[in-house]
mmCIF file of C-alpha atoms in Angstrom:
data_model
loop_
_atom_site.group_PDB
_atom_site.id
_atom_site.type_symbol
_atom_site.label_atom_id
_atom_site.label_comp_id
_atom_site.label_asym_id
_atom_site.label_seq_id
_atom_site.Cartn_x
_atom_site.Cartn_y
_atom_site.Cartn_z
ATOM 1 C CA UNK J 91 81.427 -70.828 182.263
ATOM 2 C CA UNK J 92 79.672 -73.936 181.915
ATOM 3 C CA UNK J 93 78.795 -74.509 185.624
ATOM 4 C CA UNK J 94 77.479 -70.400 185.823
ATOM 5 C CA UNK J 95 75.361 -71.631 182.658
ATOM 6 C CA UNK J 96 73.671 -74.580 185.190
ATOM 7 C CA UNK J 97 73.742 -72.125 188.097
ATOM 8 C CA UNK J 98 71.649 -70.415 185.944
ATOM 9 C CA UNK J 99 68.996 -72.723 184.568
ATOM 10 C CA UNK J 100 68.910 -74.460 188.186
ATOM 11 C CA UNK J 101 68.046 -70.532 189.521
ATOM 12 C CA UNK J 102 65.474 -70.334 186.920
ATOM 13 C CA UNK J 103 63.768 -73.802 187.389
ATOM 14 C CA UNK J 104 63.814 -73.031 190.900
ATOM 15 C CA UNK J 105 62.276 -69.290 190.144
ATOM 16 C CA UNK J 106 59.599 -70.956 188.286
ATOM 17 C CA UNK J 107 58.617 -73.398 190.580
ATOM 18 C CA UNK J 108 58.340 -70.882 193.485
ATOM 19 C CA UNK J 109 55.823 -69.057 190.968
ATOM 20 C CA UNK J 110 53.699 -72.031 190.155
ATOM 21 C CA UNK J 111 53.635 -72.645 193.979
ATOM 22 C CA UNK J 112 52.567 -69.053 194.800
ATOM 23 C CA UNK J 113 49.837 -69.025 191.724
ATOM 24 C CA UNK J 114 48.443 -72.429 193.300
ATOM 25 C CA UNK J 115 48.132 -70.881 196.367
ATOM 26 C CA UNK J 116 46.433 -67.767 195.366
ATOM 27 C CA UNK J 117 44.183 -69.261 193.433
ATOM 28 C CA UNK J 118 43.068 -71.914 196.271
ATOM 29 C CA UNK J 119 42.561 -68.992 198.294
ATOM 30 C CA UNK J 120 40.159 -67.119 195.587
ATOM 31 C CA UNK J 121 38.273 -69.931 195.282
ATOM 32 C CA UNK J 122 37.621 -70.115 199.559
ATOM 33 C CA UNK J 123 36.538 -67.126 199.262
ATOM 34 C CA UNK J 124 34.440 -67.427 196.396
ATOM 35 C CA UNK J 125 32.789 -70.411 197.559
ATOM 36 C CA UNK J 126 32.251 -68.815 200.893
ATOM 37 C CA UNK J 127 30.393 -66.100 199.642
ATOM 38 C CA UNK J 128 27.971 -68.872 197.218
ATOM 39 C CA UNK J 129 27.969 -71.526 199.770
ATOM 40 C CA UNK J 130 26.965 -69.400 202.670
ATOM 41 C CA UNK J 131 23.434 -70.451 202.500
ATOM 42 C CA UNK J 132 24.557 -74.235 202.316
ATOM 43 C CA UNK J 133 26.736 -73.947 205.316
ATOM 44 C CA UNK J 134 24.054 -72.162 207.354
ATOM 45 C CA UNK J 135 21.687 -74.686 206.354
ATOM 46 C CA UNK J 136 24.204 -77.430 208.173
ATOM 47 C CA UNK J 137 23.804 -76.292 211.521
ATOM 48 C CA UNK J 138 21.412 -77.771 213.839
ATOM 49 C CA UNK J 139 17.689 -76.027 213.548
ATOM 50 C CA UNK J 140 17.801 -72.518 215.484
ATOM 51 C CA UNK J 141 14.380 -70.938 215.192
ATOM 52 C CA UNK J 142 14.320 -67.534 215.921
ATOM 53 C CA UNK J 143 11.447 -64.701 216.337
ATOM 54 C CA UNK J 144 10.846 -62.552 213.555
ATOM 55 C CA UNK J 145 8.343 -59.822 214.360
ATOM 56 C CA UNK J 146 6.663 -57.789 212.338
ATOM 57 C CA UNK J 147 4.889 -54.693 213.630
ATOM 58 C CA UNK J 148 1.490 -53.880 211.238
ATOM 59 C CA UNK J 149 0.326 -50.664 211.236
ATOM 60 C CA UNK J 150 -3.284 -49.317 211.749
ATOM 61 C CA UNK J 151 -3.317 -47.094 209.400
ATOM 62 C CA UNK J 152 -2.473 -49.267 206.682
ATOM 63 C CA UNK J 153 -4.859 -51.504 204.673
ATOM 64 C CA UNK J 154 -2.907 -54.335 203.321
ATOM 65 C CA UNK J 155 -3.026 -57.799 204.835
ATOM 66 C CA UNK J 156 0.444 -59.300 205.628
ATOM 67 C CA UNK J 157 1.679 -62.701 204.462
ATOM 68 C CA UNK J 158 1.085 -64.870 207.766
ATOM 69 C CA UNK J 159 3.694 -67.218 206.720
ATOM 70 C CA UNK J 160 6.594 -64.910 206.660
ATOM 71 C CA UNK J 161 6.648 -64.347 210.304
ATOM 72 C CA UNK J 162 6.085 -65.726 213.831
ATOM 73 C CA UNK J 163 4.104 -63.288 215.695
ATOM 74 C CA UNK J 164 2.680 -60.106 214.420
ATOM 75 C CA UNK J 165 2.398 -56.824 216.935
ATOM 76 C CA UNK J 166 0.045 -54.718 216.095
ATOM 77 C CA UNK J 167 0.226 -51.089 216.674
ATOM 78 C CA UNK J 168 -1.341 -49.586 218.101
ATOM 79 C CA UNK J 169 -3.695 -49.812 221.345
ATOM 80 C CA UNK J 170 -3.995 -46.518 222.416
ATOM 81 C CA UNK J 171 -5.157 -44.535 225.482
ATOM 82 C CA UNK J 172 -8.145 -42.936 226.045
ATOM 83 C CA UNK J 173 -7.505 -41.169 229.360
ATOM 84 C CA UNK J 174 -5.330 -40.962 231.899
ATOM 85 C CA UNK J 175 -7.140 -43.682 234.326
ATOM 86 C CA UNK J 176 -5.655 -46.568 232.269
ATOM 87 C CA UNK J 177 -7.903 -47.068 229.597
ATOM 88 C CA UNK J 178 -7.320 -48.130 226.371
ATOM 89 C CA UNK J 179 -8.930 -48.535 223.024
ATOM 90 C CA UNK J 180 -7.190 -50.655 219.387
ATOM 91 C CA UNK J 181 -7.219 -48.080 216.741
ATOM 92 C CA UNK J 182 -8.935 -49.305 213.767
ATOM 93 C CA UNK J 183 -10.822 -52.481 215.555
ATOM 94 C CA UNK J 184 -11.923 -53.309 212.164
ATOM 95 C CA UNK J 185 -8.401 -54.054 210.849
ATOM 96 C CA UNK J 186 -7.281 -55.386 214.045
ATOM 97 C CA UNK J 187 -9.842 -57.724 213.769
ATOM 98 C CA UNK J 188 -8.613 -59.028 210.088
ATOM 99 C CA UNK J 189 -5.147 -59.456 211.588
ATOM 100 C CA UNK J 190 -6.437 -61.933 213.864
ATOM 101 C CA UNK J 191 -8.271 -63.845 211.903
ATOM 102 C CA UNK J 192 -5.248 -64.583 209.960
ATOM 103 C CA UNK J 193 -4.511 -66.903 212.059
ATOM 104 C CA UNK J 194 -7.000 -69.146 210.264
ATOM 105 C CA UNK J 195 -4.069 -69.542 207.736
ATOM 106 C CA UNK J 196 -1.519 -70.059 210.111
ATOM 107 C CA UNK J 197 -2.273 -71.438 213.566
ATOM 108 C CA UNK J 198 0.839 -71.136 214.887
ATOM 109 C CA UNK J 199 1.014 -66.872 214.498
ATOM 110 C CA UNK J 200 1.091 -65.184 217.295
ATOM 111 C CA UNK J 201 -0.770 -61.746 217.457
ATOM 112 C CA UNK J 202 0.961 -59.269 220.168
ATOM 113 C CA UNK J 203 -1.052 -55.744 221.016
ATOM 114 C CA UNK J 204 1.517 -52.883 221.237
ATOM 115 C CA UNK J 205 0.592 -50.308 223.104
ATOM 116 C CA UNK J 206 1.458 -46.706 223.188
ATOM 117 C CA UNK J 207 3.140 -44.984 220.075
ATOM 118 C CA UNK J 208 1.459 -41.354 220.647
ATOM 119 C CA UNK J 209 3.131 -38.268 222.056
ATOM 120 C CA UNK J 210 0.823 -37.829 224.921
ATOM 121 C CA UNK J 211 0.270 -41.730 225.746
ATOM 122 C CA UNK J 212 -1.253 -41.185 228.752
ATOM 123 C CA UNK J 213 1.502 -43.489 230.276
ATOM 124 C CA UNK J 214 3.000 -41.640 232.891
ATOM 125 C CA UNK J 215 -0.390 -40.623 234.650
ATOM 126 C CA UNK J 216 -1.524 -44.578 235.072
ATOM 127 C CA UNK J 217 2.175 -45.424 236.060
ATOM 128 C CA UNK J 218 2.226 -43.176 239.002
ATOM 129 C CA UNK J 219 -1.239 -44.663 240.786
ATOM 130 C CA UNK J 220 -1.892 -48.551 241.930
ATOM 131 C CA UNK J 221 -5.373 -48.175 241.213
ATOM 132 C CA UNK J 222 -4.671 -47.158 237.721
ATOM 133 C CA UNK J 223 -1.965 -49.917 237.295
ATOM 134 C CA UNK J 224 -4.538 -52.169 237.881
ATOM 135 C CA UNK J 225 -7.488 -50.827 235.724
ATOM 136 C CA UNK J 226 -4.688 -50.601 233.259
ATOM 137 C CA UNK J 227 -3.862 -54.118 233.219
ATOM 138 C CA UNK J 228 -7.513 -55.735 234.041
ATOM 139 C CA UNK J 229 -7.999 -53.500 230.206
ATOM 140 C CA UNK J 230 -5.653 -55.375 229.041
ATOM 141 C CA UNK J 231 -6.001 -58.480 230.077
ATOM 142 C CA UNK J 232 -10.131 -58.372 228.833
ATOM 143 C CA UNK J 233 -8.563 -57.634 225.255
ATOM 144 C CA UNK J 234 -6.411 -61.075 225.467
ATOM 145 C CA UNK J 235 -8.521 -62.935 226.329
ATOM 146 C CA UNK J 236 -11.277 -61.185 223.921
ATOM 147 C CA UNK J 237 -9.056 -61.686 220.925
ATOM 148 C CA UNK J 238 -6.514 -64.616 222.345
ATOM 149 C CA UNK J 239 -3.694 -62.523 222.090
ATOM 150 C CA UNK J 240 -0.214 -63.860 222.913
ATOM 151 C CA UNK J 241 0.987 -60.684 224.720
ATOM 152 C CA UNK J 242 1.209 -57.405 225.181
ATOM 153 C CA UNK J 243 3.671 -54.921 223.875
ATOM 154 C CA UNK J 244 4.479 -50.907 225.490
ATOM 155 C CA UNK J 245 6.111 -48.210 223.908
ATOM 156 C CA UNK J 246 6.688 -45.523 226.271
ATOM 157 C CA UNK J 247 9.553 -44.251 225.205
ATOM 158 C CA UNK J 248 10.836 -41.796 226.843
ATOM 159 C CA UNK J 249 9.711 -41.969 230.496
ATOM 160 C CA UNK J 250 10.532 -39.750 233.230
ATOM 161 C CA UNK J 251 11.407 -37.099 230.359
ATOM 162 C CA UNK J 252 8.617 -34.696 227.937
ATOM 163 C CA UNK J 253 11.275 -35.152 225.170
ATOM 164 C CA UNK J 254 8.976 -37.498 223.337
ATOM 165 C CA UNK J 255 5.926 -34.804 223.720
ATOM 166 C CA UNK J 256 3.958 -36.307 226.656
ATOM 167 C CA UNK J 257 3.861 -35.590 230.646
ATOM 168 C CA UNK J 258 6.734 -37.202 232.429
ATOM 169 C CA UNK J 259 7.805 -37.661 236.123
ATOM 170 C CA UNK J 260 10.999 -38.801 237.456
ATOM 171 C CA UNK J 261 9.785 -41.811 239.144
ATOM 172 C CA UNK J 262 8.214 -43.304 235.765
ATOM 173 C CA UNK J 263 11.261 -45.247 235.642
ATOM 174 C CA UNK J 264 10.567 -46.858 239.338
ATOM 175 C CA UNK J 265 6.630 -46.795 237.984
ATOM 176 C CA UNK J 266 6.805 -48.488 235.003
ATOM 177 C CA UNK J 267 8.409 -51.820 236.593
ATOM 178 C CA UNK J 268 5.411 -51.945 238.779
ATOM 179 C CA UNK J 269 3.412 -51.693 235.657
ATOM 180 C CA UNK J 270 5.068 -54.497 234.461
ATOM 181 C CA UNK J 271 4.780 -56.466 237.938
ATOM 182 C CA UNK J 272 0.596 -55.974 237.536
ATOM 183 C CA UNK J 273 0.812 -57.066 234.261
ATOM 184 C CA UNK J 274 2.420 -60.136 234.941
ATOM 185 C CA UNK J 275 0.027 -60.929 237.770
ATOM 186 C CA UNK J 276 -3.211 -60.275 236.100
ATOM 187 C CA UNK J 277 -2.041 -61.785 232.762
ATOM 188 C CA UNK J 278 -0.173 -64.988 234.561
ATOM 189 C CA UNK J 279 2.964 -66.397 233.306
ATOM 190 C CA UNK J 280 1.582 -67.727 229.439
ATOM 191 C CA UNK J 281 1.138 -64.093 228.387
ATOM 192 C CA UNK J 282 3.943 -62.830 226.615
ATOM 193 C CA UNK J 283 5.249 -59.050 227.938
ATOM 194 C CA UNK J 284 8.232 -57.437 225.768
ATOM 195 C CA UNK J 285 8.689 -53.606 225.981
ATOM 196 C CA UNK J 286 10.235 -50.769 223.337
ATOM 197 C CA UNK J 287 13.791 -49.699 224.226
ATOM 198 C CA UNK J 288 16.292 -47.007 222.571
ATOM 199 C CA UNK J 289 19.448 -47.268 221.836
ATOM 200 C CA UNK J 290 20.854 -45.211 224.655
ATOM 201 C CA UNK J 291 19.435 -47.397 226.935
ATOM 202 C CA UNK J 292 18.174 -44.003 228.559
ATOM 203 C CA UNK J 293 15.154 -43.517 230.839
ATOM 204 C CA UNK J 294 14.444 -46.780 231.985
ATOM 205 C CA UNK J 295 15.457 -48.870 234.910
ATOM 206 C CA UNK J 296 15.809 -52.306 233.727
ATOM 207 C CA UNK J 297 16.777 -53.761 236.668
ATOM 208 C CA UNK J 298 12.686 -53.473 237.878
ATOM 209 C CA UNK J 299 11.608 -54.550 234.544
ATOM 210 C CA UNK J 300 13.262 -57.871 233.871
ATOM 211 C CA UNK J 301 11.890 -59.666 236.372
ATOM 212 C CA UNK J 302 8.623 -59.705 234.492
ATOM 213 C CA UNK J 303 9.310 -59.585 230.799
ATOM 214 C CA UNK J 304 10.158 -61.666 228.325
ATOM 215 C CA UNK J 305 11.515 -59.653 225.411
ATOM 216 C CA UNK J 306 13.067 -56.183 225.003
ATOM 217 C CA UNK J 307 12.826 -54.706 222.010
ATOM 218 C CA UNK J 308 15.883 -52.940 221.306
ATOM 219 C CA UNK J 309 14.909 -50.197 218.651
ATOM 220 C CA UNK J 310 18.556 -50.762 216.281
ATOM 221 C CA UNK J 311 16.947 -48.120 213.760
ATOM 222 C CA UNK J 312 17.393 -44.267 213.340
ATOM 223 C CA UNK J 313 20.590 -43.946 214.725
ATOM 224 C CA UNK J 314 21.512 -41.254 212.660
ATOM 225 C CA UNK J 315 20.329 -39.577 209.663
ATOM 226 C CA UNK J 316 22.118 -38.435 206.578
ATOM 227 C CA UNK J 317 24.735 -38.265 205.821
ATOM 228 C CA UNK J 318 24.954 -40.757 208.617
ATOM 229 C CA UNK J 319 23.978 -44.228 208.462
ATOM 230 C CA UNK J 320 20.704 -45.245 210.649
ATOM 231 C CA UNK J 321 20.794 -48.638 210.989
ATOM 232 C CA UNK J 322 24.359 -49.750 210.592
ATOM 233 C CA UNK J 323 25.748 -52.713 212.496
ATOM 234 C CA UNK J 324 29.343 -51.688 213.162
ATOM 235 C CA UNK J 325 30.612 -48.184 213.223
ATOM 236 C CA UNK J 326 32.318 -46.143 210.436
ATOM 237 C CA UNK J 327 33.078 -43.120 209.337
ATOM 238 C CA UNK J 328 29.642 -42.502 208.174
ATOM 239 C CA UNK J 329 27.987 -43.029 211.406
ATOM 240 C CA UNK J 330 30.054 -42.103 214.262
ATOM 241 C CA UNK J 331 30.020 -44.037 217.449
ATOM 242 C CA UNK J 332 26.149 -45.389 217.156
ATOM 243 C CA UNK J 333 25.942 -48.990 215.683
ATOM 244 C CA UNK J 334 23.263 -51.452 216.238
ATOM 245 C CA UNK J 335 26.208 -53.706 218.111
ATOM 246 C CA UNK J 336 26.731 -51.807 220.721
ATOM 247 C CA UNK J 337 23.226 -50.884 221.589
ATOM 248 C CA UNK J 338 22.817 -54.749 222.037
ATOM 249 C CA UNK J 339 26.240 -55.207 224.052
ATOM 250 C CA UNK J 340 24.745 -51.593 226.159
ATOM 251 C CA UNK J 341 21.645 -53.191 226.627
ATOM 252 C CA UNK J 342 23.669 -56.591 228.180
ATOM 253 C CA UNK J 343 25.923 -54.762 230.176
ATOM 254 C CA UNK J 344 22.719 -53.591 232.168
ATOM 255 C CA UNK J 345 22.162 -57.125 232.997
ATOM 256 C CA UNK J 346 19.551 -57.843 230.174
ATOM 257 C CA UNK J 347 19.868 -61.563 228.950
ATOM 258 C CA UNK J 348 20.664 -61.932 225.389
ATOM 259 C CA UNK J 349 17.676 -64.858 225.456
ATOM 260 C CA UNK J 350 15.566 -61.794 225.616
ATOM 261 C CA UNK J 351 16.678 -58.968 223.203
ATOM 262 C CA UNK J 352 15.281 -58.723 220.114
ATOM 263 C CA UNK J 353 16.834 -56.979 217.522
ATOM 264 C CA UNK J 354 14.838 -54.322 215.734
ATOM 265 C CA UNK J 355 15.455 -53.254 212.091
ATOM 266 C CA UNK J 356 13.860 -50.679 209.606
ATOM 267 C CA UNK J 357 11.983 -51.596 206.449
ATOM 268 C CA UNK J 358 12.090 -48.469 205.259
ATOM 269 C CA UNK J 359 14.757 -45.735 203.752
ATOM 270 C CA UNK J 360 15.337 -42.925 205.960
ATOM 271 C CA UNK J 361 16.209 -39.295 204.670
ATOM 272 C CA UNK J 362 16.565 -36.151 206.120
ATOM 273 C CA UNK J 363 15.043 -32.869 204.999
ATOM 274 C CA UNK J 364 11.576 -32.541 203.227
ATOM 275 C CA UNK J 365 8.691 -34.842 204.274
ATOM 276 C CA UNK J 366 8.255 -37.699 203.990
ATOM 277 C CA UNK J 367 11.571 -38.891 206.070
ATOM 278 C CA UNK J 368 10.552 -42.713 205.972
ATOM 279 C CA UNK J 369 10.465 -43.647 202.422
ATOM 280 C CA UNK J 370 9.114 -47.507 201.368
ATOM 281 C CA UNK J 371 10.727 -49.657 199.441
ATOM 282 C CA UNK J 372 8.339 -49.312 196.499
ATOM 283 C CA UNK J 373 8.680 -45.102 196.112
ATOM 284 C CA UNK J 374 12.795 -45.323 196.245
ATOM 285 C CA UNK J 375 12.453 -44.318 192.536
ATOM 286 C CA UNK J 376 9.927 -41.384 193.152
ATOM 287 C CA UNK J 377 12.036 -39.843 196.096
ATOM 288 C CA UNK J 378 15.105 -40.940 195.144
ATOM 289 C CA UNK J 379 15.535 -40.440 191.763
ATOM 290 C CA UNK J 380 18.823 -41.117 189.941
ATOM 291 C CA UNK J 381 19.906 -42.245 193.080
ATOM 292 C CA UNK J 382 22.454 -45.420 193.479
ATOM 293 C CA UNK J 383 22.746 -48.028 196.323
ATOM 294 C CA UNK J 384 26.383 -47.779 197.784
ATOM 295 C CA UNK J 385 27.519 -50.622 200.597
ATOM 296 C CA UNK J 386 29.965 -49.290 203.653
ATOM 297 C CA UNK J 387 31.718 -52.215 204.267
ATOM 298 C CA UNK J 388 32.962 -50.964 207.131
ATOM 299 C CA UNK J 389 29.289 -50.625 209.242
ATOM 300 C CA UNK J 390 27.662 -53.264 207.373
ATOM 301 C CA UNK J 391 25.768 -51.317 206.059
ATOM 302 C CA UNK J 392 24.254 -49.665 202.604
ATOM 303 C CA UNK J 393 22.653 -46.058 201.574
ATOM 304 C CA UNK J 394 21.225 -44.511 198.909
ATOM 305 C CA UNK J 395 24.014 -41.929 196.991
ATOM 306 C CA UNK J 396 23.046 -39.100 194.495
ATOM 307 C CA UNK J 397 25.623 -38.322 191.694
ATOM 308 C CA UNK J 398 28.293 -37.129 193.736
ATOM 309 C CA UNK J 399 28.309 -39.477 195.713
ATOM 310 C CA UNK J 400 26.737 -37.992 198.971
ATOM 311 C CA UNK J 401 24.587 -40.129 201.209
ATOM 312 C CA UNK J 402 20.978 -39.360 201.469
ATOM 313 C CA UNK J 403 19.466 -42.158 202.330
ATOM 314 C CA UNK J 404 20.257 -44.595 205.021
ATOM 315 C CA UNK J 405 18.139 -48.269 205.239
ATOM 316 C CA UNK J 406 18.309 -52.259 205.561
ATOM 317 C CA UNK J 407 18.528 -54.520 202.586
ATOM 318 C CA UNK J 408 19.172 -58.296 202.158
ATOM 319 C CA UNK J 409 22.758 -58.331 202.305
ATOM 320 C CA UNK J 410 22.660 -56.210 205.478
ATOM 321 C CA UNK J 411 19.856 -58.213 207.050
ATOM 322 C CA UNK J 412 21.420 -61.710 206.700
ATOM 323 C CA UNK J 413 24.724 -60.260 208.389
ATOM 324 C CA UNK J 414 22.216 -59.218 211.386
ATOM 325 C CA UNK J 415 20.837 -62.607 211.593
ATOM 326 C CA UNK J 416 24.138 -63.747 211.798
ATOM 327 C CA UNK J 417 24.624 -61.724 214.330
ATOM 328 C CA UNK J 418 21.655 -62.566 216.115
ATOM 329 C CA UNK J 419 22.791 -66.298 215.768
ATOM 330 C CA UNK J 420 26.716 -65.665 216.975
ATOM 331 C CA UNK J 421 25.355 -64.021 220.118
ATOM 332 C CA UNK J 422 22.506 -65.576 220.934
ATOM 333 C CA UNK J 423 19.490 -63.047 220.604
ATOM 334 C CA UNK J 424 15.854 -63.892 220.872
ATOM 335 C CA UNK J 425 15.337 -62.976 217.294
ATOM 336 C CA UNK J 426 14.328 -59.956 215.318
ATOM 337 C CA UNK J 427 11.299 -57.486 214.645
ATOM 338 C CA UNK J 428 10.822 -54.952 211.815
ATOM 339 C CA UNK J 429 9.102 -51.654 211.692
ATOM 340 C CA UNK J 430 6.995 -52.014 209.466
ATOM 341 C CA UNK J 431 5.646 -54.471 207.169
ATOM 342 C CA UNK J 432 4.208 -52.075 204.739
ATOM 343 C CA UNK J 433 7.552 -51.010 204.400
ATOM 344 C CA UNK J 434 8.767 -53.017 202.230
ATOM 345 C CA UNK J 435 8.542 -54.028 198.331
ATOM 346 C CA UNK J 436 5.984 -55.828 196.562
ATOM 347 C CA UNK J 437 7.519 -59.151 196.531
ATOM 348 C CA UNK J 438 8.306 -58.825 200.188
ATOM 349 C CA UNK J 439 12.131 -58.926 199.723
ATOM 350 C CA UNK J 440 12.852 -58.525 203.159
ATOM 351 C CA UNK J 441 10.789 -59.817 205.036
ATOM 352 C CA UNK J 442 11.146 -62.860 202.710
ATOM 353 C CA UNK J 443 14.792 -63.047 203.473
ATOM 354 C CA UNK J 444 13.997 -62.815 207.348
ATOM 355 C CA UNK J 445 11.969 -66.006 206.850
ATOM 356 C CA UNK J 446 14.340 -67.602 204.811
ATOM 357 C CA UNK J 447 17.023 -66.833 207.411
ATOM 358 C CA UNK J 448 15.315 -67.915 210.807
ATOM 359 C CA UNK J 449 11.898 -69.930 209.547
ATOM 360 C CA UNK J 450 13.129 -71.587 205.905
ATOM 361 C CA UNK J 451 16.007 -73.351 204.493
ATOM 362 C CA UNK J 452 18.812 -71.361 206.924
ATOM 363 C CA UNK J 453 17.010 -73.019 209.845
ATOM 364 C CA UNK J 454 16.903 -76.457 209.240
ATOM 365 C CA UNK J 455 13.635 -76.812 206.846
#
């Protein structure tokens, strides 16, 4: 009896111990992960300095001035054309003009002219003739060196097809590369060249384009609208097979460099229905009322739910944004761009973060 009695105690003892070890362990574990999550910034801050891009596109037909600090190069949309010889005019000069001269406060900004934008750009019509390419890209070049702009931007985006509202032909693809080939040559090799591209990596040959670019900019926003996610970074059941990660990987498997993709992202909340579909971040609580933020783990993504629980609204916010840059850090991207600064909130939350990610503390500073 006496030696079950010990059996016992020793069982117990032993029991115990096995508990203490297991509680240990847990807890060591919660407090990884805990200091994982707070540390994050710390840990990115370690690495050696990795300065990326961060682009913002600025809008003509907005009036604010944009922080010149929170971004390297500013595109400014939109030079438009006039004809369909090649011959282009900046909307809103006047603006244009202020943009520039912001770079009074920061020498080092870059101002990029973006062309295009419209449904009936005009594009396809100067693509198609040599004499055009050329008046096209002596235009252009008299604007850079007018203004001392760092580049120039397109966004025709849907050649050889009228799905985006303007004429088409099915050798715009074969065109536009020689666009790009006259650019280069008139602008020489300092002048930047980058280019709009959707996620489908549809309608354009890249294959004649790289040769003369340096950045693609790989859209990475409407994807999808309610109750599908627009933006998201990985798929889910929210959003189908679209993600912003595989539009990258498409976009390398057709033998574009990482080096050169930039990653775009939206500033603004996207809804489907009633007008208006793009919703700032500073009217969320007039078009969204009683509407909570809800994050999909999963995509990597959040979106705006009503009571129910029903998506509808799909956008970017911090926490998504520094998992991009991650992202854009793990594989090697140029950097990112936003559409558009105006976009966002009145302390410039995101764009803010962006800075702090690539530019501030996360990059070395």
């Amino acid at each position: 009896m006496n030696n079950i009695k010990r059996l016992s105690i020793t069982g117990r003892r032993r029991a115990a111990g096995f508990l203490m070890i297991c509680a240990a362990v847990i807890a060591v574990g919660a407090l990884t992960v805990c200091l994982y999550g707070a540390d994050r910034k710390e840990a990115l801050a370690t690495r050696a300095p990795e300065q990326k891009m961060v682009a913002a596109y600025v809008r003509s037909t907005r009036d604010s001035l944009p922080d010149p600090g929170l971004m390297t190069h500013i595109y400014y949309a939109f030079g438009v054309f006039t004809d369909t010889e090649g011959n282009i005019v900046i909307e809103k000069p006047e603006r244009f003009e202020q943009i520039v001269a912001l770079r009074e406060v920061n020498p080092e900004l870059k101002i990029i002219l973006s062309i295009g934008g419209g449904p009936k750009e005009g594009f396809s019509e100067m693509a198609a003739s040599g004499s055009k390419r050329r008046r096209f890209a002596a235009n252009c070049k008299s604007l850079v060196e007018r203004y001392g702009l760092a580049g120039i931007d397109l966004d025709w985006e849907f050649p050889t097809t009228t799905r985006g509202g303007h004429t088409a032909s099915k050798n715009d693809a074969r065109n536009y590369g020689r666009v790009m080939q006259e650019l280069r040559r008139q602008l020489g090799d300092d002048c930047q060249l980058s280019f709009y591209s959707n996620n489908g990596c549809a309608y354009i040959d890249y294959s004649v384009m790289i040769p003369y670019v340096d950045y693609v900019m790989v859209s990475g926003y409407n994807l999808g609208r309610p109750p599908k996610h627009q933006s998201n970074l990985y798929s889910s059941e929210k959003c189908g097979d679209w993600s912003v990660s595989k539009s990258i990987e498409r976009h390398i498997s057709k033998g574009i460099p990482p080096s050169k993709i930039m990653m775009g992202v939206p500033f603004y909340a996207l809804r489907d229905g009633e007008a208006p579909n793009e919703i700032d971040r500073t009217r969320f609580g007039r078009y969204l009322p009683g509407c909570t933020e809800v994050w999909d783990s999963t995509a990597q993504a959040p979106y705006m739910a009503d009571a129910e629980g029903n998506m509808v609204a799909s956008m970017d916010n911090e926490r998504s944004l520094r998992l991009k840059c991650d992202y854009i850090r793990d594989n090697g991207l140029a950097g990112i761009f936003y559409w558009h600064y105006d976009n966002d909130d009145a302390a410039h939350s995101m764009a803010g973060t962006l800075h702090d990610e690539f530019l501030g503390t996360a990059a070395g500073e």
